[in-house]
Short mmCIF file of C-alpha atoms in Angstrom, two decimals:
data_model
loop_
_atom_site.label_atom_id
_atom_site.label_comp_id
_atom_site.label_asym_id
_atom_site.label_seq_id
_atom_site.Cartn_x
_atom_site.Cartn_y
_atom_site.Cartn_z
CA MET A 118 17.66 70.11 -8.60
CA SER A 119 16.36 71.13 -12.01
CA THR A 120 13.80 68.57 -13.11
CA ASP A 121 15.20 68.61 -16.66
CA LEU A 122 18.74 67.95 -15.46
CA ALA A 123 17.57 65.26 -13.06
CA THR A 124 15.57 63.55 -15.79
CA ALA A 125 18.43 63.68 -18.30
CA ALA A 126 20.85 62.12 -15.80
CA PHE A 127 18.40 59.41 -14.78
CA VAL A 128 17.51 58.52 -18.36
CA ALA A 129 21.20 58.36 -19.31
CA HIS A 130 21.78 55.63 -16.70
CA ARG A 131 18.37 53.97 -16.71
CA ASN A 132 19.36 50.76 -18.53
CA LEU A 133 22.27 50.26 -16.13
CA LEU A 134 20.07 50.93 -13.10
CA PHE A 135 17.41 48.49 -14.28
CA THR A 136 20.06 45.80 -14.84
CA VAL A 137 21.47 46.33 -11.34
CA ALA A 138 18.02 46.09 -9.76
CA TYR A 139 17.01 43.06 -11.83
CA GLU A 140 20.19 41.12 -11.05
CA MET A 141 19.71 41.83 -7.37
CA LEU A 142 16.01 40.93 -7.32
CA GLY A 143 15.37 38.44 -10.14
CA SER A 144 12.10 40.25 -10.78
CA ALA A 145 11.45 42.65 -13.64
CA ALA A 146 8.33 44.04 -11.96
CA ASP A 147 10.15 44.69 -8.69
CA ALA A 148 13.10 46.19 -10.56
CA GLU A 149 10.73 48.68 -12.22
CA ASP A 150 9.25 49.53 -8.82
CA VAL A 151 12.75 50.14 -7.46
CA LEU A 152 13.50 52.48 -10.33
CA GLN A 153 10.33 54.45 -9.57
CA GLU A 154 11.37 54.76 -5.92
CA ALA A 155 14.91 55.70 -6.96
CA TRP A 156 13.61 58.42 -9.26
CA LEU A 157 11.54 59.99 -6.47
CA ARG A 158 14.65 60.15 -4.26
CA TRP A 159 16.91 61.34 -7.09
CA ALA A 160 14.51 64.17 -7.98
CA ARG A 161 14.99 65.62 -4.47
CA VAL A 162 18.80 65.58 -4.59
CA ASP A 163 20.84 68.76 -5.06
CA LEU A 164 22.73 67.99 -8.27
CA ALA A 165 25.43 70.53 -7.43
CA GLN A 166 26.42 68.36 -4.47
CA VAL A 167 26.77 65.15 -6.52
CA ARG A 168 30.33 64.38 -7.63
CA ASP A 169 29.55 61.18 -9.57
CA GLN A 170 25.97 60.87 -10.81
CA ARG A 171 26.32 57.23 -11.89
CA ALA A 172 27.70 56.16 -8.51
CA TYR A 173 25.05 58.12 -6.64
CA LEU A 174 22.22 56.57 -8.66
CA VAL A 175 23.64 53.05 -8.30
CA ARG A 176 23.82 53.62 -4.54
CA ILE A 177 20.15 54.65 -4.39
CA VAL A 178 19.08 51.64 -6.48
CA THR A 179 21.20 49.23 -4.43
CA ARG A 180 19.71 50.39 -1.14
CA GLN A 181 16.16 50.25 -2.47
CA SER A 182 16.81 46.78 -3.90
CA LEU A 183 18.15 45.54 -0.57
CA ASN A 184 15.00 46.79 1.14
CA ARG A 185 12.80 45.06 -1.43
CA LEU A 186 14.73 41.76 -1.13
CA ARG A 187 13.23 41.36 2.33
CA THR A 188 9.72 41.54 0.86
CA LEU A 189 10.66 39.05 -1.84
CA ALA A 190 12.02 36.64 0.77
CA ARG A 191 8.63 36.57 2.51
CA ARG A 192 6.86 35.96 -0.82
CA LYS A 193 9.14 33.05 -1.69
CA GLU A 194 8.46 31.35 1.65
CA SER A 195 4.80 30.85 0.68
CA TYR A 196 5.37 30.35 -3.06
CA VAL A 197 3.79 27.25 -4.63
CA GLY A 198 6.33 25.01 -6.36
CA ALA A 199 9.71 25.98 -7.77
CA TRP A 200 10.59 29.69 -7.90
CA LEU A 201 12.31 30.96 -11.04
CA PRO A 202 13.47 34.49 -11.88
CA GLU A 203 11.19 36.54 -14.11
CA PRO A 204 12.37 36.09 -17.71
CA LEU A 205 13.37 39.09 -19.81
CA LEU A 206 12.96 39.33 -23.56
CA THR A 207 16.38 40.61 -24.62
CA THR A 208 17.74 41.79 -27.93
CA PRO A 209 19.94 39.36 -29.93
CA ASP A 210 22.98 41.61 -29.43
CA VAL A 211 22.88 40.88 -25.68
CA ALA A 212 23.64 37.23 -26.51
CA GLU A 213 26.78 38.40 -28.34
CA ASN A 214 28.02 40.16 -25.20
CA ALA A 215 29.26 37.14 -23.23
CA GLU A 216 29.76 39.10 -20.00
CA LEU A 217 26.29 40.61 -19.99
CA ALA A 218 24.57 37.45 -21.25
CA GLU A 219 26.06 35.29 -18.49
CA SER A 220 25.25 37.84 -15.80
CA VAL A 221 21.52 37.71 -16.56
CA SER A 222 21.30 34.03 -17.54
CA MET A 223 18.72 31.95 -15.71
CA ALA A 224 21.44 29.62 -14.47
CA LEU A 225 23.47 32.39 -12.82
CA MET A 226 20.37 34.17 -11.53
CA LEU A 227 19.43 30.96 -9.72
CA VAL A 228 22.90 30.77 -8.19
CA LEU A 229 22.54 34.37 -6.98
CA GLU A 230 19.37 33.28 -5.18
CA THR A 231 21.55 31.20 -2.84
CA LEU A 232 23.45 34.28 -1.58
CA SER A 233 22.39 36.50 1.29
CA PRO A 234 21.01 39.91 0.23
CA THR A 235 24.26 41.72 1.08
CA GLU A 236 26.41 39.05 -0.59
CA ARG A 237 24.26 39.29 -3.69
CA ALA A 238 24.52 43.06 -3.83
CA VAL A 239 28.30 43.00 -3.36
CA PHE A 240 28.82 40.24 -5.93
CA VAL A 241 26.62 41.92 -8.55
CA LEU A 242 28.17 45.36 -8.12
CA ARG A 243 31.76 44.08 -8.09
CA GLU A 244 31.77 41.14 -10.50
CA VAL A 245 29.19 42.29 -13.02
CA PHE A 246 29.46 46.08 -12.95
CA ASP A 247 33.11 46.41 -11.84
CA ILE A 248 32.26 49.00 -9.20
CA GLY A 249 35.01 49.88 -6.74
CA TYR A 250 35.03 48.58 -3.18
CA ASP A 251 34.68 52.07 -1.68
CA GLU A 252 31.56 52.78 -3.75
CA ILE A 253 30.08 49.40 -2.87
CA ALA A 254 30.81 49.99 0.81
CA SER A 255 28.83 53.23 0.66
CA ALA A 256 25.94 51.51 -1.12
CA VAL A 257 25.62 48.59 1.31
CA GLU A 258 26.67 50.59 4.37
CA LYS A 259 29.69 48.44 5.24
CA THR A 260 33.39 49.22 5.54
CA PRO A 261 35.56 48.65 2.44
CA ALA A 262 37.43 45.91 4.34
CA ALA A 263 34.18 44.12 5.14
CA VAL A 264 33.06 44.46 1.52
CA ARG A 265 36.28 42.83 0.30
CA GLN A 266 35.66 39.86 2.60
CA ILE A 267 32.03 39.58 1.50
CA ALA A 268 33.07 39.79 -2.15
CA HIS A 269 35.62 37.00 -1.69
CA ARG A 270 33.12 34.75 0.08
CA ALA A 271 30.38 35.42 -2.51
CA ARG A 272 32.78 34.82 -5.42
CA GLN A 273 33.82 31.43 -4.03
CA HIS A 274 30.18 30.48 -3.48
CA VAL A 275 29.16 31.43 -7.02
CA GLU A 276 32.19 29.84 -8.69
CA ALA A 277 31.37 26.51 -7.03
CA ARG A 278 27.83 26.58 -8.42
CA ARG A 279 27.85 28.47 -11.72
CA PRO A 280 27.64 26.58 -15.07
CA ARG A 281 30.80 24.63 -15.77
CA ALA A 282 31.41 25.96 -19.27
CA THR A 283 30.19 28.74 -21.49
CA VAL A 284 29.26 28.30 -25.12
CA SER A 285 28.85 30.76 -27.96
CA ALA A 286 25.45 32.03 -29.00
CA ARG A 287 25.80 30.00 -32.20
CA GLU A 288 26.45 26.76 -30.29
CA ALA A 289 23.52 27.46 -27.98
CA ARG A 290 21.19 28.05 -30.94
CA ALA A 291 22.34 24.80 -32.58
CA ALA A 292 21.62 22.78 -29.43
CA LEU A 293 18.22 24.41 -29.09
CA GLU A 294 17.33 23.66 -32.72
CA SER A 295 18.27 20.00 -32.20
CA PHE A 296 16.18 19.89 -29.03
CA GLN A 297 13.16 21.45 -30.72
CA ALA A 298 13.38 19.02 -33.65
CA ALA A 299 13.60 16.02 -31.31
CA VAL A 300 10.58 17.11 -29.27
CA MET A 301 8.49 17.91 -32.34
CA ALA A 302 9.35 14.50 -33.80
CA GLY A 303 8.51 12.76 -30.52
CA ASP A 304 11.79 10.86 -30.79
CA PRO A 305 13.11 9.83 -27.33
CA GLN A 306 16.55 8.79 -28.57
CA ARG A 307 17.13 12.05 -30.45
CA LEU A 308 16.09 13.89 -27.32
CA LEU A 309 18.46 11.88 -25.12
CA ASP A 310 21.27 12.69 -27.55
CA VAL A 311 20.82 16.43 -27.00
CA LEU A 312 20.21 16.35 -23.22
CA ALA A 313 23.12 16.29 -20.77
CA PRO A 314 23.03 13.18 -18.52
CA ASP A 315 22.40 15.34 -15.44
CA VAL A 316 20.05 17.85 -17.11
CA VAL A 317 17.79 19.77 -14.73
CA TYR A 318 14.22 20.73 -15.64
CA MET A 319 12.42 23.35 -13.54
CA ALA A 320 8.95 24.79 -14.07
CA ASP A 321 7.35 27.78 -12.38
CA GLY A 322 3.56 27.92 -12.44
CA GLY A 323 3.18 29.83 -9.20
CA GLY A 324 0.19 27.71 -8.24
CA VAL A 325 -1.74 29.27 -11.13
CA LYS A 326 -0.56 27.10 -14.02
CA LYS A 327 0.23 23.38 -13.92
CA ALA A 328 3.93 22.77 -13.35
CA ALA A 329 6.26 20.26 -11.73
CA LEU A 330 6.54 21.22 -8.06
CA ARG A 331 10.16 20.11 -7.79
CA PRO A 332 13.13 20.04 -10.16
CA ILE A 333 13.35 16.96 -12.39
CA ILE A 334 16.92 15.71 -12.78
CA GLY A 335 18.38 13.29 -15.32
CA ALA A 336 18.10 12.89 -19.08
CA GLU A 337 15.74 9.89 -19.03
CA LYS A 338 13.31 11.47 -16.58
CA VAL A 339 13.27 14.77 -18.45
CA ALA A 340 12.87 13.01 -21.81
CA ARG A 341 9.90 11.03 -20.47
CA LEU A 342 8.29 14.22 -19.23
CA LEU A 343 8.77 16.01 -22.53
CA ILE A 344 7.74 13.16 -24.79
CA GLY A 345 4.92 11.96 -22.58
CA GLY A 346 3.60 15.32 -21.45
CA ILE A 347 4.35 17.85 -24.15
CA ALA A 348 4.72 15.86 -27.35
CA THR A 349 1.46 13.97 -26.80
CA SER A 350 -0.46 17.24 -26.68
CA MET A 351 1.22 19.13 -29.50
CA ALA A 352 -2.12 19.92 -31.15
CA GLY A 353 -2.71 23.60 -30.53
CA VAL A 354 0.88 24.17 -29.36
CA ALA A 355 3.13 26.56 -31.30
CA VAL A 356 6.80 27.15 -30.51
CA ARG A 357 8.81 30.16 -31.60
CA PRO A 358 12.46 31.06 -30.93
CA VAL A 359 13.19 34.15 -28.83
CA PHE A 360 16.09 35.57 -26.85
CA VAL A 361 15.45 35.44 -23.11
CA ASN A 362 17.95 36.58 -20.48
CA GLY A 363 20.67 36.89 -23.06
CA GLY A 364 20.30 33.42 -24.56
CA PRO A 365 18.22 31.48 -27.09
CA ALA A 366 14.88 30.35 -25.67
CA LEU A 367 11.47 29.13 -26.77
CA ALA A 368 8.18 30.97 -26.39
CA ILE A 369 5.22 28.61 -26.08
CA ASP A 370 1.74 29.43 -27.38
CA VAL A 371 -1.19 27.15 -26.60
CA ASP A 372 -4.38 27.47 -28.65
CA GLY A 373 -3.23 30.86 -29.86
CA ALA A 374 -2.55 32.22 -26.37
CA PHE A 375 0.89 32.90 -24.92
CA ASP A 376 1.65 30.24 -22.29
CA GLY A 377 5.22 30.92 -21.18
CA VAL A 378 8.89 30.71 -22.06
CA ILE A 379 11.57 28.07 -21.65
CA ALA A 380 15.11 29.30 -21.09
CA PHE A 381 18.06 26.94 -21.47
CA THR A 382 21.58 26.35 -20.23
CA VAL A 383 23.88 24.67 -22.75
CA GLU A 384 27.13 22.93 -21.80
CA ASN A 385 29.35 20.96 -24.18
CA ALA A 386 26.76 21.21 -26.98
CA ARG A 387 24.08 19.59 -24.78
CA ILE A 388 21.20 21.08 -22.84
CA ALA A 389 22.06 21.07 -19.14
CA GLY A 390 19.21 23.20 -17.79
CA MET A 391 15.62 23.96 -18.76
CA TYR A 392 13.59 26.66 -17.01
CA TYR A 393 9.92 26.89 -17.96
CA VAL A 394 8.18 29.99 -16.60
CA ARG A 395 4.37 29.73 -16.87
CA ASN A 396 3.23 31.92 -14.00
CA PRO A 397 1.34 34.77 -15.75
CA ALA A 398 2.45 37.23 -13.06
CA LYS A 399 6.06 36.69 -14.12
CA LEU A 400 5.70 37.23 -17.86
CA SER A 401 5.50 41.03 -18.13
CA GLY A 402 9.21 41.13 -18.99
CA VAL A 403 8.67 39.18 -22.22
CA GLU A 404 6.00 41.45 -23.67
CA ALA A 405 8.65 43.72 -25.23
CA GLU A 406 12.42 43.69 -25.53
CA VAL A 407 14.21 45.01 -22.47
CA ALA A 408 17.38 47.10 -22.81
CA LEU A 409 20.21 46.08 -20.48
CA ALA A 410 23.61 47.58 -19.75
CA VAL A 411 26.62 46.97 -17.52
CA ARG A 412 28.30 50.35 -18.02
#
């Protein structure tokens, strides 16, 4: 294959391929590695024999991602504390694309973690990228009939666990602004007013940074943690709004150094989920905006 033609085709679909790999892996660094491996394989393909370049590239990325999921599974078994997906710094326009924003949200990415590797691949390719069953079957090396069954099972599993309601980007920003004001003021009641009764707080320090080892559930417990732990040490802490995984989030700086990001799930104008990623090894995806695509 001509290197120029191969490069042009790969670049044309790169944002889509990265999004596929990231949604399958939950890791920006691993998604980039998959794309490197995919490029090496794509560069050896005879372009004249490829009927659909997009489908062929998605198939390569899917297979490489499935292989890498096995490595990730071993890493997670020995991981210290809660494991969260690597956050991505996304452009504000991603938040306006409800389909894309939900597909990369922290809440949905955590639900995808509960699927088997093949279920995750099938769900992502079918539900997010609207890829046909025959193409998916080729990518995961199953029959189309088997893929339909897997897709049905995965869809039921995700629907039972995904966030109960979606809100607009404007509503999410408003809830986040109220949350930030309550924390900065150190006002427990204002904080309780903006937290959902069953709010879940998760922190990922990877054993490198201090973080709660298990999820904290319930508005009063989360409020006590925030007011008692964060608000009492606000000296040297700066908070700035960013867009992470398609939604409003907060970047945290401590003593002038970047400490991590907190992504949020908002339901019914209240914060239902908080995901604080502090592990330095997981923050490469927030150094610069990442372009995503579903088509």
